[in-house]
């Protein structure tokens, strides 16, 4: 990897590792994201994908450095990371079931004090996910799985992310719903939003991502160009080793 | 179904409770707020049973002012808040004529403003409230705490060579009052208090406190407070092999039997006359105790008569005062109670006066020990 | 104020069973107010507990924490009120204000370290705070007079204008209870309230949104301690007496019962919880020795049939209706298919 600073590079991560107690679940990894890019992170169960996302946000104790738009993202201070524009939609969505859809969206803009800006973001989310609009007064827990995922993305958008981290948005959803959500993500990305998309089911993201990191047992095993991947067998090769 | 059933029963229960009619006053109503549950349960249940026995005897003789006596007992759960509720219930719903309430002093204090407003006197098992305007309506059957101390100090002075003593007490108001009395009066008996130690009623070991006092030279311990800690203290003294005697405050004698087995002749306790009835010489006191013990023993065999005897006293006092006032009116009863001077009870002679609402003014208490399972009076 | 009243009305109309519950409470209050009697005292205590439980609900229900020690804050303000008015002749208002301030200061000092704990550890630590407060009330008898307690505490009021009549006290306490509920409602609907619920949902998710979790918990703790302190001062001024048992563990047990019976995490749950739990023992008073048994059995029944509290009754109702409807539809569909 070249260490030369490219103006288009928005996120650069060097030697980032993370531990749960005494167990190092993420061994030092390097990765980067370019402006406007959608990068996929692939890997089997337990590979450390979610840990990597949590490490980027500073939700777990880490070592190594994360720089975003040339500024160091502080460790163990997720609120600051959020304020810098790193926004995570966690695995399992992390929506607040007892609150209404509207309240969940308002929480997305927790750090925002500008009413006009709020209205602008809100409108954008409503256009993106019209189904949420009809359910604003409903509690989030009463939404369907797909709607919950839309809400999770919508809430992340309310904080006007500069980089969106999505941890397995397809989890537990029907293929048709996954299709719909991925399509929206593609739209967002084409409109200029950089995204890191974690997935287990590789085929889902191969059409969207221009680059993918393959993770296995706590490290990044390879970086590939999905468009070069000819067959599933070839991909399986990366997974296995 | 369940939901409907629930609401209906709740509604029924509620309405039943709310519309319960206040019965016409054809009985003489005695109210009692007592700690039937909670920390005061042992004492207050005995007190209640004593009052009930007295009412049985009084009713057989025609009741009070020609009316049958009706006792309304409400559990204050040994809590002041609960006491306020039940006092108010008995004042406004039951319209009781007088209270004979148990030993939960905090509960009686909390309710004192209510009984002042209701102009209903109360005769208590507990100490008197603090406020002068509250005391006006409150009378107590309790002997001054210092009597329990003086009985023991006098024994130590007259019958032993001991000059240095320790005080071991729990944090209850009554125990604190005894502690204060001991600190004040020890020198009058030629004694020096070399240690004052406090414990909690649920402490499982007192050896630290005891050893400390022993090291300071104490050869007698005044143990002040109820419950299992007396046995604990006795065991500690024995385990440590200390050469000291222990003198405890008033308590159910049943509690003392195992203690005597541990400490033998080094163990003494303050006893009320009713507790050592069989060992008493003939007297007006013994006669009154006999009147009480006959129905008491018929019902409860050899259950300890100490607190029950005080309940008996409270009830017979009320009956005598109503007879003297020739009226069931609260204010007149209060005034009459203030004139009950020389009333013979099972605890001693009550000398109530306008400026004295604590009737027992002469020390009626004895010191006793248990030798070979038999209670013996030593003073 | 007007605004929130109309929105309460809108809520009630959309939820008829809740309206019935409210009407029942209002009818009870009116009945007691007119007829007097000792139920007045029961309702007065219930109102005080509404305040205490509403605050606890903020910390436990909304923020998803646990505290067995809020009686400590009631004790601090209650004793401050008692000592300053009874011993030093202060007016109730400054005494209570100082007491509440003192309770908040203590909450700040203990909250900072204690709130780093979670779950059972938090429960244990808060329990210890409550026990310590009790012990201090017992032992520091030069000020608190130990188990003897303090009587002669000034009644509620300002200067020469005091509330001493039972009805006056009841009205005052009802107003205070309603105000404290409206405040809880305002908080719940604010950004702060949403951050409370977010912390309860998932601390990590809340953090990732930029919420300072430690600060949010501390704020919830402080506000709820403030409520507890208000309840503590109200209690001593209303009753005129305080002793350690008043703010003992039984206060915690009672508050928990009210919280769960009424509906934890809901805005109005504390009202129904406090009223029912205060009134239930009275409805069973005729049972004499079996009063506690009947009371316990009734509580268990309520918790079994409305596991999320009395305010969840309307939901249960709606769900049952819905279930019946689908039953009917299914049967008719089947019949249609057969025809
Ligand atoms: N809170 C935790 N405490 C301890 N170990 C953890 C914790 N969370 C994850 N791990 C461990 O860290 C490793 C990586 O887990 P991680 O959740 O990052 O995997 P993943 O790639 O996201 O898997 P999946 O596809 O199943 O979501 C696993 O071995 C897991 O057991
Ligand atoms: Mg994962």
mmCIF file with all atom_site columns, N, CA, C and O and ligand atoms in Angstrom, chain A residues 45-46 48-51 91 167-168 198 200, ligand 2:
data_model
loop_
_atom_site.group_PDB
_atom_site.id
_atom_site.type_symbol
_atom_site.label_atom_id
_atom_site.label_alt_id
_atom_site.label_comp_id
_atom_site.label_asym_id
_atom_site.label_entity_id
_atom_site.label_seq_id
_atom_site.pdbx_PDB_ins_code
_atom_site.Cartn_x
_atom_site.Cartn_y
_atom_site.Cartn_z
_atom_site.occupancy
_atom_site.B_iso_or_equiv
_atom_site.pdbx_formal_charge
_atom_site.auth_seq_id
_atom_site.auth_comp_id
_atom_site.auth_asym_id
_atom_site.auth_atom_id
_atom_site.pdbx_PDB_model_num
ATOM   1  N  N   . UNK A 1 45  ? -18.887 -15.956 9.547  1.00 0.00 ? 45  UNK A N   1
ATOM   2  C  CA  . UNK A 1 45  ? -19.251 -15.708 10.955 1.00 0.00 ? 45  UNK A CA  1
ATOM   3  C  C   . UNK A 1 45  ? -18.013 -15.625 11.829 1.00 0.00 ? 45  UNK A C   1
ATOM   4  O  O   . UNK A 1 45  ? -17.108 -16.436 11.712 1.00 0.00 ? 45  UNK A O   1
ATOM   5  N  N   . UNK A 1 46  ? -17.995 -14.650 12.677 1.00 0.00 ? 46  UNK A N   1
ATOM   6  C  CA  . UNK A 1 46  ? -16.923 -14.573 13.667 1.00 0.00 ? 46  UNK A CA  1
ATOM   7  C  C   . UNK A 1 46  ? -15.601 -14.084 13.105 1.00 0.00 ? 46  UNK A C   1
ATOM   8  O  O   . UNK A 1 46  ? -14.578 -14.147 13.779 1.00 0.00 ? 46  UNK A O   1
ATOM   9  N  N   . UNK A 1 48  ? -14.746 -11.102 12.498 1.00 0.00 ? 48  UNK A N   1
ATOM   10 C  CA  . UNK A 1 48  ? -14.323 -9.850  13.126 1.00 0.00 ? 48  UNK A CA  1
ATOM   11 C  C   . UNK A 1 48  ? -14.848 -8.620  12.404 1.00 0.00 ? 48  UNK A C   1
ATOM   12 O  O   . UNK A 1 48  ? -14.398 -7.498  12.652 1.00 0.00 ? 48  UNK A O   1
ATOM   13 N  N   . UNK A 1 49  ? -15.822 -8.808  11.526 1.00 0.00 ? 49  UNK A N   1
ATOM   14 C  CA  . UNK A 1 49  ? -16.353 -7.679  10.747 1.00 0.00 ? 49  UNK A CA  1
ATOM   15 C  C   . UNK A 1 49  ? -17.017 -6.652  11.662 1.00 0.00 ? 49  UNK A C   1
ATOM   16 O  O   . UNK A 1 49  ? -16.741 -5.449  11.577 1.00 0.00 ? 49  UNK A O   1
ATOM   17 N  N   . UNK A 1 50  ? -17.895 -7.146  12.530 1.00 0.00 ? 50  UNK A N   1
ATOM   18 C  CA  . UNK A 1 50  ? -18.590 -6.213  13.431 1.00 0.00 ? 50  UNK A CA  1
ATOM   19 C  C   . UNK A 1 50  ? -17.604 -5.550  14.366 1.00 0.00 ? 50  UNK A C   1
ATOM   20 O  O   . UNK A 1 50  ? -17.710 -4.362  14.672 1.00 0.00 ? 50  UNK A O   1
ATOM   21 N  N   . UNK A 1 51  ? -16.606 -6.334  14.803 1.00 0.00 ? 51  UNK A N   1
ATOM   22 C  CA  . UNK A 1 51  ? -15.596 -5.772  15.690 1.00 0.00 ? 51  UNK A CA  1
ATOM   23 C  C   . UNK A 1 51  ? -14.851 -4.637  14.993 1.00 0.00 ? 51  UNK A C   1
ATOM   24 O  O   . UNK A 1 51  ? -14.565 -3.604  15.607 1.00 0.00 ? 51  UNK A O   1
ATOM   25 N  N   . UNK A 1 91  ? -25.047 -3.926  13.707 1.00 0.00 ? 91  UNK A N   1
ATOM   26 C  CA  . UNK A 1 91  ? -25.654 -5.220  13.436 1.00 0.00 ? 91  UNK A CA  1
ATOM   27 C  C   . UNK A 1 91  ? -26.894 -5.359  14.321 1.00 0.00 ? 91  UNK A C   1
ATOM   28 O  O   . UNK A 1 91  ? -26.853 -5.015  15.499 1.00 0.00 ? 91  UNK A O   1
ATOM   29 N  N   . UNK A 1 167 ? -23.565 -2.440  9.172  1.00 0.00 ? 167 UNK A N   1
ATOM   30 C  CA  . UNK A 1 167 ? -23.194 -3.796  9.566  1.00 0.00 ? 167 UNK A CA  1
ATOM   31 C  C   . UNK A 1 167 ? -24.335 -4.764  9.265  1.00 0.00 ? 167 UNK A C   1
ATOM   32 O  O   . UNK A 1 167 ? -25.348 -4.776  9.957  1.00 0.00 ? 167 UNK A O   1
ATOM   33 N  N   . UNK A 1 168 ? -24.160 -5.539  8.239  1.00 0.00 ? 168 UNK A N   1
ATOM   34 C  CA  . UNK A 1 168 ? -25.110 -6.577  7.817  1.00 0.00 ? 168 UNK A CA  1
ATOM   35 C  C   . UNK A 1 168 ? -26.558 -6.109  7.775  1.00 0.00 ? 168 UNK A C   1
ATOM   36 O  O   . UNK A 1 168 ? -27.409 -6.616  8.508  1.00 0.00 ? 168 UNK A O   1
ATOM   37 N  N   . UNK A 1 198 ? -20.846 -4.015  5.449  1.00 0.00 ? 198 UNK A N   1
ATOM   38 C  CA  . UNK A 1 198 ? -20.442 -5.340  5.911  1.00 0.00 ? 198 UNK A CA  1
ATOM   39 C  C   . UNK A 1 198 ? -21.480 -6.348  5.464  1.00 0.00 ? 198 UNK A C   1
ATOM   40 O  O   . UNK A 1 198 ? -22.680 -6.112  5.620  1.00 0.00 ? 198 UNK A O   1
ATOM   41 N  N   . UNK A 1 200 ? -22.179 -10.821 4.959  1.00 0.00 ? 200 UNK A N   1
ATOM   42 C  CA  . UNK A 1 200 ? -21.704 -12.193 4.957  1.00 0.00 ? 200 UNK A CA  1
ATOM   43 C  C   . UNK A 1 200 ? -21.963 -12.812 3.599  1.00 0.00 ? 200 UNK A C   1
ATOM   44 O  O   . UNK A 1 200 ? -21.170 -13.587 3.088  1.00 0.00 ? 200 UNK A O   1
HETATM 45 MG MG1 . LIG D 2 .   ? -21.171 -9.223  12.894 1.00 0.00 ? 2   LIG D MG1 1
#
